[in-house]
Structure formats: C-alpha cells, structure tokens
Amino acid sequence: MSGVAQRLEMVRNIMREQRVDAWIVNGSDPHVSEYVAPRWNTRSWLSGFTGSAGTIVVTLDKALLWVDSRYYIQGAQQIAGTPIELMKLDAPSVPDHVQWLASNIPANGVVGIDGLTMTVSATKALASTLSKKEIALKYTGDWFDSIWKDRPAVPSGSVNQMDSAVAGFSAEAKLQKIRQSCSELGCTHTIVSSLDDIAWILNLRGSDIPYNPVFLGYLLIGGQDAVLFTNPDRFTAQLKADLSQYVVVREYHDVHQYLGSAFSETDVVYYSPDKTTVRIRESIPASIALVEGRDISTTLKARKSPVEIEGMRRAHVLDGIAMVKLLAKVSRNSETYNELTIAELLVACRKEHEEYLGPSFSPIAGFGAHGALAHYSATVDSSAVLEGNNLLVLDTGGQYKTGTTDITRTLLFGEATEQMRKDYTLVLKGNLSLAAQRFPAGTNGYQLDVLARQFLWQTGYNYGHGTGHGLGFCLNVHEGPQNISTKPIAVPLEVGMVISDEPGVYREGLHGVRIENLVVVQHAGTTEFGEFLAFDVLTLCPFERRLVDTNLLTEAERQMVDAYHGWVYSELSDKLSQDDAAWLREATLPL
C-alpha cells in the first residue's frame, strides 16, 4: 500500500469511529492563508499534491482532489499512481466538491469539516446545499494531529517593527481609522484573523510563513483598546514596550476563551465571514450581535498611500537592476543553466543589494513543456536544462525593505518557431492593451479582463488563470480584494491599488508564454462624464525582442513598446555596470 493510500486509510479509520461519511480537507490554516506554514500543509501531506489551492474529499471508498486550471496538469502528475481521482474545476460537466457531496452522500449522511480552518462563508454555503439533501454537517476538529506523527510545530518566528516613515502611517493612526469605520458601521469591536491585515495594521513583519512576512495572531480591536493574540516570547523587550502603548499582547491559544467573555450585551462585533473561521465565530457568545462584511483593513491596505507607492517604485528599480544583471549575464555566458540554477542566479543578483530580504514566492522557472504548467515548481529530479530551441517562463518576485515585487518574463533559448513568436506577440498585445486603458472610477477588475485576452480570443486561444491580482506592501504577493479576471467580482479598482497585468498562453507538452508587469491605479483626469483612472507601470525589465513579431503589432503598439523600453533604459542604465548597461541598450532599441 502506497504512502498516500495508508494515510487515506488512517483518515477513514477515524471517519468510521466518528460516523462520518465524507471529510473535507481544504489545506488551509486557522487564518485562511493562501500560503501556509508547514504545520498546515495537510493537503500536500495527505495527497502528494503541492499546489497552493485545491480541495480533497475523502469518503469511505473514494478520494477526490479538485483543482483549478492552473493545476490540471500538475495535479494529474502528482497524484498519478495514488487512489485519488482528479476533478477539474470549471471543466464541462465537472461538479465542484459541494455539488458532488450533495449528489453522492445519501440522505441522513454526515460530512465532516475542521471548523478551525473552514471559513464561516464556506461553511454556510456548504450547509445550505447539503441540508436540502438532508445531509448533516459535523465539526470534527483537526484529525491530522493524531495521524501525522512528525507534524511540524506551530511556528513562532521573529517579528520586526516597520518604521512609520516607511509604512506611511503609524499603527496608532491605522487603529484609529479602523475604530472610526467600525463605529460608522454601528459596531463596537472588530475581530481580524487575516495575518497580512494584522501585520499591516500594526506595522509589524514576521517570519512564520515562507515568503510571506507575517506572523500567527488574531487581533481584536475595540473602541478604546486592542488585543493581539500571539506568542509574546517572540518580541524583544523594546518591541514589547513599543506595542504596550496601543495594544495588549496575550497568548495565541487564549483567543477562543477570551472571545467567550470579552463582550457586554450591548456590544456589536464586526467580522469578515470570508476570512474568519467557524471556530472563531462560535467562540463569540450567541447573545452578542454580529455584523458581517469585508475586513475594514483589507480595503485600507489595498489602497496604497503615496509613501507606500514610492517605496514600491524603489523596490521595482532594485528588482529591475537584478533582472537586467541576470539577463545580461545569461546572454554573455556560455555556461549551460537549468531551471533551478537560473532561479538561484536571479536570487544572487537580488541579494547584491542590501535592501533585498528574500523571495516573495517560490520561483517558477518552467522551460519548454514545463512552461505550460502555469505554477510549475522545479525539483532536483525535474529541473530541465535550458538548451535547444524553446522558451523559459521565469516568474519570480522579491521582498525588499520598501516593497514587494512580482515579475514574469518569457525568455528565448536558441531559435524561435513561428508559433512561439505568434504566441508571445499576442500575449504582449494583451499586456499592452490592459496597461494603456483609461476607465471610469467605479470600474471593476472583471470589466477590464477582456482587454488582456482579446487578441488570444480572436485567434481561438485562451488561458485559465486570472489576469491580475493585488499585491501587498512588504507583504503577501497575492492580496485582495481587487483582481482582474473573468469572474464577476464586484470590487472597483481605486487609486493606489497595485495589481498585476499577466496574460499568458500555454501549449501542453510544448511551451508556455506569460508576461507580467505590476501597475498602480492613478487619477487620469475628470471630464463631463466623471472621474477617470489609469494604470501606471511599476515593473522595469525589457521584453524579449527576439520573440516579438512586429507584423502583428499596430504602429501604436510599437510605439508603446519603444516608449516602455526607453523608460526602462533611462531608469536603470546609470545604475548598472558598463557591460550590463550596454546589454540593456541593445535590449531596448526601438523595434
């Protein structure tokens, strides 16, 4: 019996003991984090699938893994040879896991969930669907503690304080703004579970989750006070003294008991059902009034202040320097690289500046067929040598003292085929079209998504992932609430929001293409029709000229590429060595 099969059987043994017909594993943590600390890599431990998103359902005779289009290929590869069946979300005739449970679990059956990691909103939706089929929902707790014998401990890494001059506002000012908004909503308190929100509010940065400078904690904000639940031993004496001026620190595991007695009968608690787990919600007495909505801090955090934007610009200059150093070195060097070594070389280039703190996510370096896996992760065994005639999708990012970066460039090794050039140019046209668009204030991201896809669609091509995600300030590389995708999410783009522009196309077994720049939303003037907004590009790195088919570009698009390249050269050339500046000059010549 394989390791996965043995683990599934351990789960089923508990299911039989507790009379549960199906158990859901969402791979999340108590804070609904996209990327989790090793302790909560439960989905990966159980199935072998290492992607950042997916849901497992275990029944007494089946196991199924649902993944979105980013992970169709990777998911199939990683669960091959196991008893787990792959379910492709959004594929024709494929139900999601809730629909599947409603259709396959008999009436009077029981579905188990871990209330410590399942959100209130997800649980409500699940319960609503299952109840129509007379299927019960049971909070089982965390079974992995009993079956995962060498499970990593709850992390408690170091925490650093960010200077208000870098953050833009003091923690006290942010707390006061949240209190004001909370009061306007008719509430006395708000409970915050989201780790990047807590880090942003308190101007703290941690080390509990790889790549994401956050720390485990909960934050309860009242009208006059605030309580942070985390391990207080992680703080230096000086930081404890600083924090004591505006927040009380209590033990991380005290949160549930504390919430049970923290409120008076007249209090009203505001919380986000999308970011709060059932366990936290049920810790608050039923007699206390609750108001649901998006975390107040989430929108404040998304709208970057002028100080934060300037910091992001500086981080992108430093990142652009590192990217140019890498590209120049690879072009001059006869050495043969592989997917791992080229990613390591880029990290080395970034490390040359003292403001670089580390990667903002695990690098994606996919050569040839690996580039068709949108979120491919190279291993020692899989790392392809960069030789022959093919494309490398290089998607990486950095954490700097003044900002977070995320950039994708598709690079040519050898000679390009006509199809490669066509794919690249159509993706480039979409990237340019979105970046250049003016739009009325109040426009949602999904209303702009087609701009990036239009040239692909006209040719019968498409891509399965979103076009753009928000980005944190010295925080998570993925941040909401804004995004740009085909999903009709009603979140208007606002001044100060940073978002990615990353169309792509992926040919299974052959190659992939993705081009990603970060942009910031800015004012673009007011007409008799109202206020208009536009994007300003932050990313500084040339496109792959050898892949551009100028016959597919309009004159306006050529001018856009030339203007972008001229800006890249003017911003970076005087900060590079003579050789690297010479390479950049060639890379940014007019088309």
Coordinates of C-alpha atoms in Angstrom, one line a residue:
M1 CA 0.0 0.0 0.0
S2 CA 1.4 3.4 -1.0
G3 CA 2.1 6.2 1.5
V4 CA -1.0 8.1 0.2
A5 CA -3.2 5.0 0.4
Q6 CA -2.0 4.4 4.0
R7 CA -2.8 8.0 5.0
L8 CA -6.2 7.9 3.4
E9 CA -6.9 4.7 5.4
M10 CA -5.9 6.4 8.6
V11 CA -8.5 9.1 7.8
R12 CA -11.1 6.5 7.1
N13 CA -10.5 4.7 10.4
I14 CA -11.4 8.0 12.2
M15 CA -14.4 8.5 9.9
R16 CA -15.7 5.1 10.9
E17 CA -15.2 5.8 14.6
Q18 CA -16.9 9.2 14.4
R19 CA -19.6 8.0 11.9
V20 CA -18.6 10.5 9.2
D21 CA -19.4 9.6 5.6
A22 CA -17.1 12.2 4.0
W23 CA -14.4 14.5 5.2
I24 CA -13.2 17.7 3.6
V25 CA -9.5 18.8 3.5
N26 CA -9.1 22.4 2.3
G27 CA -5.4 22.7 3.1
S28 CA -5.9 26.0 4.8
D29 CA -4.8 27.2 8.3
P30 CA -6.7 29.0 11.1
H31 CA -6.2 32.3 9.3
V32 CA -7.4 31.3 5.8
S33 CA -4.0 31.9 4.4
E34 CA -3.3 31.2 0.7
Y35 CA 0.2 30.0 1.6
V36 CA 0.5 28.2 4.9
A37 CA 3.2 27.3 7.4
P38 CA 4.5 23.7 7.1
R39 CA 2.2 22.6 10.0
W40 CA -0.9 23.2 7.8
N41 CA 0.4 21.6 4.6
T42 CA -2.3 19.0 5.2
R43 CA -3.5 18.7 1.6
S44 CA 0.1 18.1 0.4
W45 CA 0.8 15.6 3.2
L46 CA -2.3 13.6 2.5
S47 CA -2.2 13.6 -1.3
G48 CA 1.3 14.5 -2.5
F49 CA -0.2 17.5 -4.5
T50 CA 1.9 20.6 -3.7
G51 CA -0.2 23.3 -5.4
S52 CA -1.3 26.3 -3.4
A53 CA -5.1 25.7 -4.0
G54 CA -7.2 22.6 -4.0
T55 CA -9.8 20.7 -2.0
I56 CA -9.8 17.0 -1.1
V57 CA -12.9 15.0 -0.3
V58 CA -12.4 11.6 1.4
T59 CA -15.2 9.1 1.6
L60 CA -15.1 5.5 2.9
D61 CA -14.4 4.2 -0.7
K62 CA -13.2 7.3 -2.7
A63 CA -10.8 10.2 -2.6
L64 CA -11.1 13.1 -4.9
L65 CA -8.9 16.2 -5.5
W66 CA -10.4 19.4 -7.0
V67 CA -8.0 21.9 -8.6
D68 CA -8.5 24.9 -10.9
S69 CA -7.0 25.2 -14.4
R70 CA -3.6 26.3 -13.0
Y71 CA -3.1 22.9 -11.6
Y72 CA -4.8 20.5 -14.1
I73 CA -1.5 19.1 -15.4
Q74 CA 0.5 19.3 -12.1
G75 CA -2.4 17.7 -10.2
A76 CA -2.6 14.8 -12.6
Q77 CA 1.1 14.2 -12.4
Q78 CA 1.4 14.4 -8.6
I79 CA -1.5 12.1 -7.8
A80 CA -0.7 9.6 -10.5
G81 CA -0.5 6.1 -9.0
T82 CA -2.5 7.0 -5.9
P83 CA -6.1 6.2 -5.2
I84 CA -7.1 9.9 -5.6
E85 CA -9.2 11.0 -8.6
L86 CA -8.5 14.4 -10.1
M87 CA -11.5 16.7 -10.5
K88 CA -11.0 19.7 -12.9
L89 CA -12.9 22.7 -11.6
D90 CA -14.7 24.7 -14.3
A91 CA -14.3 21.9 -16.8
P92 CA -17.5 20.9 -18.6
S93 CA -19.8 18.5 -16.6
V94 CA -17.5 18.5 -13.6
P95 CA -19.3 19.4 -10.3
D96 CA -17.5 21.3 -7.6
H97 CA -16.9 19.4 -4.3
V98 CA -20.1 20.8 -2.7
Q99 CA -22.3 19.7 -5.7
W100 CA -20.5 16.3 -5.7
L101 CA -21.2 15.8 -2.0
A102 CA -24.8 16.7 -2.4
S103 CA -25.2 14.2 -5.2
N104 CA -23.1 11.3 -3.7
I105 CA -23.7 11.3 0.0
P106 CA -27.0 9.6 0.9
A107 CA -29.8 11.3 2.9
N108 CA -29.0 11.3 6.7
G109 CA -25.3 11.1 5.8
V110 CA -22.7 13.2 7.6
V111 CA -20.0 15.4 6.1
G112 CA -17.1 16.4 8.4
I113 CA -15.1 19.6 8.4
D114 CA -12.4 21.1 10.6
G115 CA -14.0 24.3 12.0
L116 CA -10.6 25.6 12.9
T117 CA -9.7 26.1 9.2
M118 CA -13.1 26.4 7.4
T119 CA -14.5 29.9 6.9
V120 CA -17.9 31.0 8.1
S121 CA -19.0 31.8 4.5
A122 CA -17.8 28.5 3.0
T123 CA -19.5 26.6 5.9
K124 CA -22.8 28.4 5.4
A125 CA -22.7 27.7 1.6
L126 CA -21.9 24.0 2.3
A127 CA -24.6 23.6 5.0
S128 CA -27.2 25.3 2.8
T129 CA -26.6 22.9 -0.1
L130 CA -26.3 19.7 2.0
S131 CA -29.3 20.5 4.2
K132 CA -31.5 20.4 1.1
K133 CA -30.5 16.7 0.6
E134 CA -30.9 16.0 4.4
I135 CA -27.1 15.7 4.8
A136 CA -25.7 16.8 8.1
L137 CA -22.5 18.8 8.7
K138 CA -20.3 17.9 11.6
Y139 CA -17.3 19.9 13.1
T140 CA -14.7 17.2 13.6
G141 CA -11.7 19.2 14.8
D142 CA -8.2 18.7 13.4
W143 CA -7.7 14.9 12.8
F144 CA -4.2 15.4 11.5
D145 CA -2.8 15.8 15.0
S146 CA -3.5 12.1 15.6
I147 CA -2.4 10.7 12.3
W148 CA 0.5 13.0 11.2
K149 CA 3.2 11.7 13.6
D150 CA 6.0 14.1 12.6
R151 CA 3.8 17.1 12.1
P152 CA 5.7 20.4 12.3
A153 CA 5.0 22.6 15.4
V154 CA 3.0 25.8 15.4
P155 CA 5.5 28.4 14.2
S156 CA 6.7 31.3 16.3
G157 CA 9.4 33.2 14.4
S158 CA 10.9 36.6 14.9
V159 CA 8.9 39.8 14.4
N160 CA 10.3 43.2 13.3
Q161 CA 8.7 46.6 13.6
M162 CA 8.4 48.7 10.4
D163 CA 9.2 52.4 10.8
S164 CA 6.2 54.7 10.3
A165 CA 8.3 56.7 7.8
V166 CA 8.4 53.6 5.6
A167 CA 4.9 52.4 6.3
G168 CA 3.3 55.8 5.7
F169 CA 1.1 55.8 8.8
S170 CA 1.7 54.8 12.4
A171 CA 0.0 51.7 13.9
E172 CA -2.0 54.0 16.2
A173 CA -3.3 56.0 13.3
K174 CA -4.4 52.8 11.5
L175 CA -6.1 51.5 14.6
Q176 CA -7.9 54.8 15.0
K177 CA -9.1 54.8 11.4
I178 CA -10.4 51.3 11.8
R179 CA -12.2 52.3 15.0
Q180 CA -13.8 55.2 13.2
S181 CA -15.0 53.0 10.3
C182 CA -16.2 50.4 12.8
S183 CA -18.3 53.0 14.7
E184 CA -19.8 54.2 11.4
L185 CA -21.0 50.7 10.8
G186 CA -22.7 50.7 14.2
C187 CA -20.1 48.3 15.8
T188 CA -18.1 48.4 18.9
H189 CA -15.4 45.8 18.0
T190 CA -13.9 44.0 15.1
I191 CA -12.0 40.7 15.1
V192 CA -9.3 40.3 12.5
S193 CA -7.9 36.8 11.7
S194 CA -6.1 37.6 8.4
L195 CA -2.4 37.6 9.0
D196 CA -1.4 40.2 6.4
D197 CA -4.1 42.5 7.7
I198 CA -2.7 42.2 11.2
A199 CA 0.8 42.8 10.1
W200 CA -0.2 45.9 8.1
I201 CA -2.4 47.4 10.9
L202 CA 0.4 47.1 13.5
N203 CA 3.4 47.9 11.2
L204 CA 4.9 44.5 12.1
R205 CA 6.5 42.0 9.8
G206 CA 7.1 38.3 10.8
S207 CA 8.6 35.1 9.6
D208 CA 6.1 32.3 10.3
I209 CA 5.1 31.5 6.7
P210 CA 7.7 31.1 3.9
Y211 CA 7.9 34.1 1.5
N212 CA 5.1 36.0 3.4
P213 CA 6.4 38.3 6.1
V214 CA 3.6 37.6 8.5
F215 CA 3.2 36.0 12.0
L216 CA 0.4 33.9 13.6
G217 CA -2.0 36.0 15.5
Y218 CA -5.5 37.4 16.0
L219 CA -6.4 41.0 16.6
L220 CA -9.4 42.2 18.5
I221 CA -10.0 46.0 18.1
G222 CA -12.3 47.8 20.5
G223 CA -13.4 51.4 20.8
Q224 CA -10.5 52.2 23.2
D225 CA -8.3 49.2 23.2
A226 CA -6.8 46.4 21.1
V227 CA -5.7 42.9 22.0
L228 CA -3.2 40.9 19.9
F229 CA -3.2 37.1 20.4
T230 CA 0.2 35.7 19.5
N231 CA 3.3 34.2 21.2
P232 CA 4.6 37.2 23.3
D233 CA 8.0 35.5 23.7
R234 CA 8.8 36.3 20.0
F235 CA 9.0 40.0 20.8
T236 CA 12.1 41.8 22.0
A237 CA 11.9 43.9 25.2
Q238 CA 11.9 47.1 23.2
L239 CA 9.2 45.9 20.8
K240 CA 7.1 44.8 23.8
A241 CA 7.4 48.3 25.3
D242 CA 6.5 49.9 22.0
L243 CA 3.5 47.7 21.5
S244 CA 2.2 48.3 25.0
Q245 CA 1.4 51.9 24.1
Y246 CA -1.5 50.8 21.8
V247 CA -2.1 47.0 22.1
V248 CA -2.3 44.3 24.8
V249 CA -0.5 41.1 23.9
R250 CA -1.9 37.7 25.0
E251 CA -1.1 34.1 24.2
Y252 CA -2.1 32.9 20.8
H253 CA -4.2 30.0 22.1
D254 CA -6.1 32.2 24.5
V255 CA -8.2 33.7 21.8
H256 CA -11.2 31.4 21.9
Q257 CA -11.6 31.5 25.6
Y258 CA -11.1 35.3 25.6
L259 CA -13.7 35.9 23.0
G260 CA -16.2 34.0 25.1
S261 CA -16.2 36.6 27.8
A262 CA -14.9 39.8 26.2
F263 CA -18.1 41.5 25.3
S264 CA -21.1 43.1 27.1
E265 CA -24.7 42.5 25.9
T266 CA -24.7 45.9 24.1
D267 CA -21.6 45.2 22.1
V268 CA -21.7 44.6 18.3
V269 CA -18.9 42.7 16.7
Y270 CA -17.9 43.3 13.0
Y271 CA -16.1 40.4 11.2
S272 CA -15.4 39.1 7.7
P273 CA -17.1 35.7 7.1
D274 CA -14.7 35.1 4.2
K275 CA -11.6 35.5 6.5
T276 CA -12.9 34.2 9.8
T277 CA -13.2 30.5 10.7
V278 CA -16.2 28.8 12.2
R279 CA -14.1 28.2 15.4
I280 CA -13.6 31.9 15.9
R281 CA -17.2 32.7 15.1
E282 CA -18.5 30.2 17.5
S283 CA -16.2 31.4 20.3
I284 CA -18.3 34.6 20.4
P285 CA -21.5 34.1 22.6
A286 CA -24.7 33.7 20.6
S287 CA -26.2 36.6 22.5
I288 CA -23.7 39.1 21.0
A289 CA -24.8 40.9 17.9
L290 CA -22.6 40.4 14.8
V291 CA -22.3 42.4 11.6
E292 CA -20.6 40.8 8.5
G293 CA -18.6 42.5 5.8
R294 CA -15.1 42.7 4.3
D295 CA -12.4 43.4 6.9
I296 CA -12.1 47.2 7.2
S297 CA -8.3 46.9 7.0
T298 CA -8.4 45.0 3.7
T299 CA -9.6 47.9 1.7
L300 CA -7.4 50.4 3.5
K301 CA -4.4 48.1 2.9
A302 CA -5.2 47.7 -0.8
R303 CA -5.2 51.5 -1.3
K304 CA -1.5 52.2 -1.0
S305 CA -0.5 55.5 0.4
P306 CA 1.8 57.9 -1.5
V307 CA 4.6 56.8 0.8
E308 CA 3.9 53.1 0.1
I309 CA 3.8 53.7 -3.6
E310 CA 7.1 55.5 -3.6
G311 CA 8.6 52.6 -1.7
M312 CA 7.1 50.1 -4.3
R313 CA 8.7 52.2 -7.0
R314 CA 12.1 52.0 -5.3
A315 CA 11.7 48.2 -4.9
H316 CA 11.0 47.8 -8.6
V317 CA 14.1 49.8 -9.6
L318 CA 16.2 47.4 -7.5
D319 CA 14.3 44.5 -8.9
G320 CA 14.8 45.8 -12.4
I321 CA 18.6 46.1 -11.8
A322 CA 18.7 42.5 -10.7
M323 CA 16.7 41.2 -13.7
V324 CA 18.9 43.1 -16.1
K325 CA 22.0 41.7 -14.4
L326 CA 20.6 38.2 -14.8
L327 CA 19.6 38.6 -18.4
A328 CA 22.9 40.2 -19.4
K329 CA 24.9 37.5 -17.6
V330 CA 23.0 34.7 -19.3
S331 CA 23.4 36.3 -22.7
R332 CA 27.1 36.7 -22.3
N333 CA 27.9 33.4 -20.6
S334 CA 28.4 30.2 -22.5
E335 CA 27.6 28.2 -19.3
T336 CA 24.5 25.9 -19.5
Y337 CA 21.8 26.6 -16.9
N338 CA 18.9 24.6 -15.7
E339 CA 15.6 25.7 -14.2
L340 CA 17.0 25.6 -10.7
T341 CA 20.3 27.3 -11.3
I342 CA 18.8 30.2 -13.3
A343 CA 16.4 30.9 -10.4
E344 CA 19.3 30.7 -8.0
L345 CA 21.3 33.1 -10.1
L346 CA 18.5 35.6 -10.0
V347 CA 18.3 35.4 -6.2
A348 CA 22.1 36.0 -6.1
C349 CA 21.6 39.1 -8.3
R350 CA 18.9 40.4 -6.0
K351 CA 21.0 39.7 -2.9
E352 CA 23.6 42.1 -4.2
H353 CA 21.5 45.0 -2.8
E354 CA 21.2 45.2 1.0
E355 CA 17.5 46.1 0.8
Y356 CA 16.6 42.7 -0.5
L357 CA 15.1 40.5 2.2
G358 CA 14.2 37.3 0.2
P359 CA 11.9 35.9 -2.4
S360 CA 8.2 36.9 -2.3
F361 CA 7.2 33.4 -3.5
S362 CA 8.8 30.1 -4.7
P363 CA 10.2 30.9 -8.1
I364 CA 8.6 29.5 -11.2
A365 CA 11.1 28.6 -13.9
G366 CA 9.5 26.4 -16.5
F367 CA 11.4 25.5 -19.7
G368 CA 9.7 24.0 -22.7
A369 CA 6.8 21.7 -21.7
H370 CA 7.3 22.8 -18.1
G371 CA 6.4 26.3 -19.1
A372 CA 2.9 25.1 -20.0
L373 CA 2.3 24.4 -16.3
A374 CA 1.2 27.8 -15.0
H375 CA 2.5 27.3 -11.5
Y376 CA 5.3 24.7 -12.1
S377 CA 7.9 24.2 -9.4
A378 CA 11.2 22.7 -10.4
T379 CA 12.8 20.0 -8.3
V380 CA 16.3 18.4 -8.5
D381 CA 14.8 15.5 -10.4
S382 CA 12.6 17.6 -12.8
S383 CA 14.9 20.6 -13.4
A384 CA 15.3 20.8 -17.2
V385 CA 18.5 22.0 -18.9
L386 CA 18.0 25.3 -20.8
E387 CA 19.2 24.1 -24.2
G388 CA 17.8 23.6 -27.6
N389 CA 15.2 25.9 -29.1
N390 CA 12.5 26.7 -26.6
L391 CA 11.0 29.2 -24.1
L392 CA 11.6 29.7 -20.4
V393 CA 8.8 31.2 -18.3
L394 CA 10.5 32.9 -15.4
D395 CA 8.0 34.1 -12.8
T396 CA 9.7 35.4 -9.6
G397 CA 9.5 38.1 -7.0
G398 CA 11.3 39.7 -4.2
Q399 CA 10.7 41.2 -0.7
Y400 CA 12.5 44.4 -0.2
K401 CA 12.6 46.8 2.7
T402 CA 10.3 49.2 0.8
G403 CA 8.1 46.9 -1.2
T404 CA 7.2 43.6 -2.8
T405 CA 7.7 42.7 -6.4
D406 CA 6.4 40.1 -8.9
I407 CA 7.5 39.8 -12.4
T408 CA 7.3 37.3 -15.3
R409 CA 9.3 37.3 -18.4
T410 CA 9.3 34.7 -21.1
L411 CA 12.9 34.2 -22.5
L412 CA 14.0 32.5 -25.7
F413 CA 16.8 30.0 -25.8
G414 CA 18.0 29.1 -29.3
E415 CA 15.8 29.9 -32.2
A416 CA 12.1 30.7 -32.1
T417 CA 9.5 29.0 -34.2
E418 CA 6.7 31.0 -35.9
Q419 CA 4.2 29.7 -33.3
M420 CA 6.4 30.8 -30.4
R421 CA 6.6 34.3 -31.9
K422 CA 2.9 34.4 -32.5
D423 CA 2.0 33.2 -29.0
Y424 CA 4.4 35.7 -27.5
T425 CA 3.2 38.7 -29.5
L426 CA -0.5 38.0 -28.9
V427 CA 0.2 37.9 -25.1
L428 CA 2.3 41.1 -25.4
K429 CA -0.5 42.9 -27.2
G430 CA -2.9 41.9 -24.4
N431 CA -0.5 43.1 -21.7
L432 CA -0.1 46.5 -23.5
S433 CA -3.8 46.9 -24.1
L434 CA -4.7 46.5 -20.5
A435 CA -1.9 48.7 -19.2
A436 CA -2.9 51.5 -21.6
Q437 CA -6.6 51.5 -20.8
R438 CA -8.3 54.5 -19.2
F439 CA -11.5 53.7 -17.3
P440 CA -14.2 55.4 -15.3
A441 CA -13.9 55.4 -11.5
G442 CA -16.1 52.6 -10.1
T443 CA -15.0 50.1 -12.8
N444 CA -14.5 46.6 -11.5
G445 CA -11.5 44.5 -12.5
Y446 CA -13.5 41.9 -14.3
Q447 CA -14.8 44.6 -16.7
L448 CA -11.3 45.1 -18.0
D449 CA -10.2 41.4 -18.2
V450 CA -11.2 41.0 -21.9
L451 CA -8.6 43.7 -22.8
A452 CA -5.8 41.3 -22.0
R453 CA -7.5 38.3 -23.6
Q454 CA -9.0 39.9 -26.8
F455 CA -6.1 39.0 -29.2
L456 CA -5.9 35.5 -27.9
W457 CA -9.7 35.0 -28.1
Q458 CA -9.7 36.3 -31.7
T459 CA -7.3 33.6 -32.6
G460 CA -9.0 30.8 -30.6
Y461 CA -6.6 30.9 -27.7
N462 CA -7.2 31.5 -24.0
Y463 CA -5.7 31.0 -20.6
G464 CA -7.3 29.6 -17.4
H465 CA -5.9 31.8 -14.7
G466 CA -6.8 35.3 -13.8
T467 CA -5.2 38.3 -15.5
G468 CA -4.4 40.3 -12.4
H469 CA -4.0 40.0 -8.6
G470 CA -3.4 42.6 -6.0
L471 CA 0.0 42.9 -4.3
G472 CA 0.9 43.7 -0.7
F473 CA 3.3 46.3 0.6
C474 CA 6.2 44.4 2.0
L475 CA 3.6 41.7 2.5
N476 CA 1.9 38.9 0.5
V477 CA 2.5 38.7 -3.2
H478 CA -1.3 37.9 -3.6
E479 CA -3.6 40.5 -1.9
G480 CA -7.2 41.4 -2.3
P481 CA -9.8 42.5 -2.6
Q482 CA -9.1 43.7 -6.1
N483 CA -8.4 41.4 -9.0
I484 CA -8.8 41.2 -12.8
S485 CA -10.4 38.0 -14.1
T486 CA -13.4 36.7 -15.8
K487 CA -15.1 36.1 -12.5
P488 CA -17.7 38.9 -11.9
I489 CA -16.3 40.1 -8.5
A490 CA -17.7 43.5 -7.7
V491 CA -14.6 45.3 -6.4
P492 CA -13.9 48.6 -8.0
L493 CA -10.3 49.5 -8.8
E494 CA -9.3 52.5 -6.7
V495 CA -6.5 55.0 -6.7
G496 CA -3.4 53.5 -5.0
M497 CA -4.2 49.8 -5.7
V498 CA -1.3 47.8 -7.1
I499 CA -2.3 44.9 -9.4
S500 CA -0.6 42.6 -11.8
D501 CA -1.1 42.5 -15.6
E502 CA -0.2 39.0 -16.6
P503 CA -1.9 37.4 -19.7
G504 CA -0.4 34.1 -21.0
V505 CA -0.9 31.1 -23.2
Y506 CA 0.0 27.5 -22.5
R507 CA 0.6 24.7 -25.0
E508 CA 0.6 21.4 -23.2
G509 CA 3.7 19.4 -23.9
L510 CA 5.4 22.2 -25.9
H511 CA 5.8 25.6 -24.2
G512 CA 4.2 28.4 -22.2
V513 CA 4.2 32.2 -22.5
R514 CA 3.4 34.7 -19.8
I515 CA 4.3 38.4 -19.5
E516 CA 3.7 40.1 -16.1
N517 CA 4.1 43.7 -15.1
L518 CA 2.8 45.3 -12.0
V519 CA 0.7 48.5 -12.3
V520 CA -0.7 51.1 -9.9
V521 CA -4.0 52.7 -10.3
Q522 CA -3.8 56.5 -10.6
H523 CA -6.1 59.5 -11.4
A524 CA -6.3 60.2 -15.1
G525 CA -8.4 63.4 -15.0
T526 CA -12.1 64.4 -14.9
T527 CA -14.4 65.1 -17.8
E528 CA -18.0 66.0 -18.0
F529 CA -18.6 62.2 -17.8
G530 CA -16.9 61.9 -14.4
E531 CA -13.6 60.9 -13.0
F532 CA -11.3 58.6 -15.0
L533 CA -8.5 56.3 -13.8
A534 CA -5.5 54.7 -15.5
F535 CA -2.6 52.4 -14.8
D536 CA 1.0 53.4 -14.3
V537 CA 3.5 50.6 -14.8
L538 CA 5.9 49.8 -11.9
T539 CA 7.9 46.9 -13.4
L540 CA 11.3 47.7 -15.1
C541 CA 12.6 45.0 -17.4
P542 CA 12.7 44.7 -21.2
F543 CA 10.5 42.4 -23.2
E544 CA 12.1 39.6 -25.2
R545 CA 12.6 41.4 -28.5
R546 CA 13.5 38.2 -30.4
L547 CA 10.0 36.9 -29.8
V548 CA 8.2 40.0 -31.0
D549 CA 6.6 39.6 -34.4
T550 CA 6.3 43.2 -35.4
N551 CA 4.0 42.3 -38.3
L552 CA 1.3 41.5 -35.6
L553 CA 1.7 44.9 -33.9
T554 CA 0.0 48.1 -34.8
E555 CA 2.0 51.3 -35.1
A556 CA 0.6 52.4 -31.7
E557 CA 1.7 49.2 -30.1
R558 CA 5.2 49.5 -31.5
Q559 CA 5.3 53.0 -30.0
M560 CA 4.1 51.6 -26.7
V561 CA 6.9 49.0 -26.6
D562 CA 9.5 51.5 -27.6
A563 CA 8.3 54.0 -25.0
Y564 CA 8.4 51.4 -22.3
H565 CA 11.9 50.3 -23.3
G566 CA 13.1 53.9 -23.4
W567 CA 11.8 54.3 -19.9
V568 CA 13.4 51.1 -18.6
Y569 CA 16.7 52.2 -20.1
S570 CA 16.6 55.7 -18.7
E571 CA 15.7 54.5 -15.2
L572 CA 18.2 51.7 -15.0
S573 CA 21.2 52.3 -17.2
D574 CA 23.1 54.7 -14.9
K575 CA 22.8 52.2 -12.1
L576 CA 24.4 49.3 -14.0
S577 CA 28.0 48.3 -14.9
Q578 CA 29.2 49.4 -18.3
D579 CA 28.7 45.9 -19.7
D580 CA 25.2 45.5 -18.3
A581 CA 24.2 49.0 -19.5
A582 CA 25.5 48.1 -23.0
W583 CA 23.4 44.9 -23.0
L584 CA 20.3 46.9 -21.8
R585 CA 20.9 49.4 -24.6
E586 CA 20.7 46.7 -27.2
A587 CA 17.7 45.1 -25.5
T588 CA 15.7 48.3 -25.5
L589 CA 16.5 49.6 -29.0
P590 CA 13.4 50.6 -31.0
L591 CA 11.6 47.8 -32.7

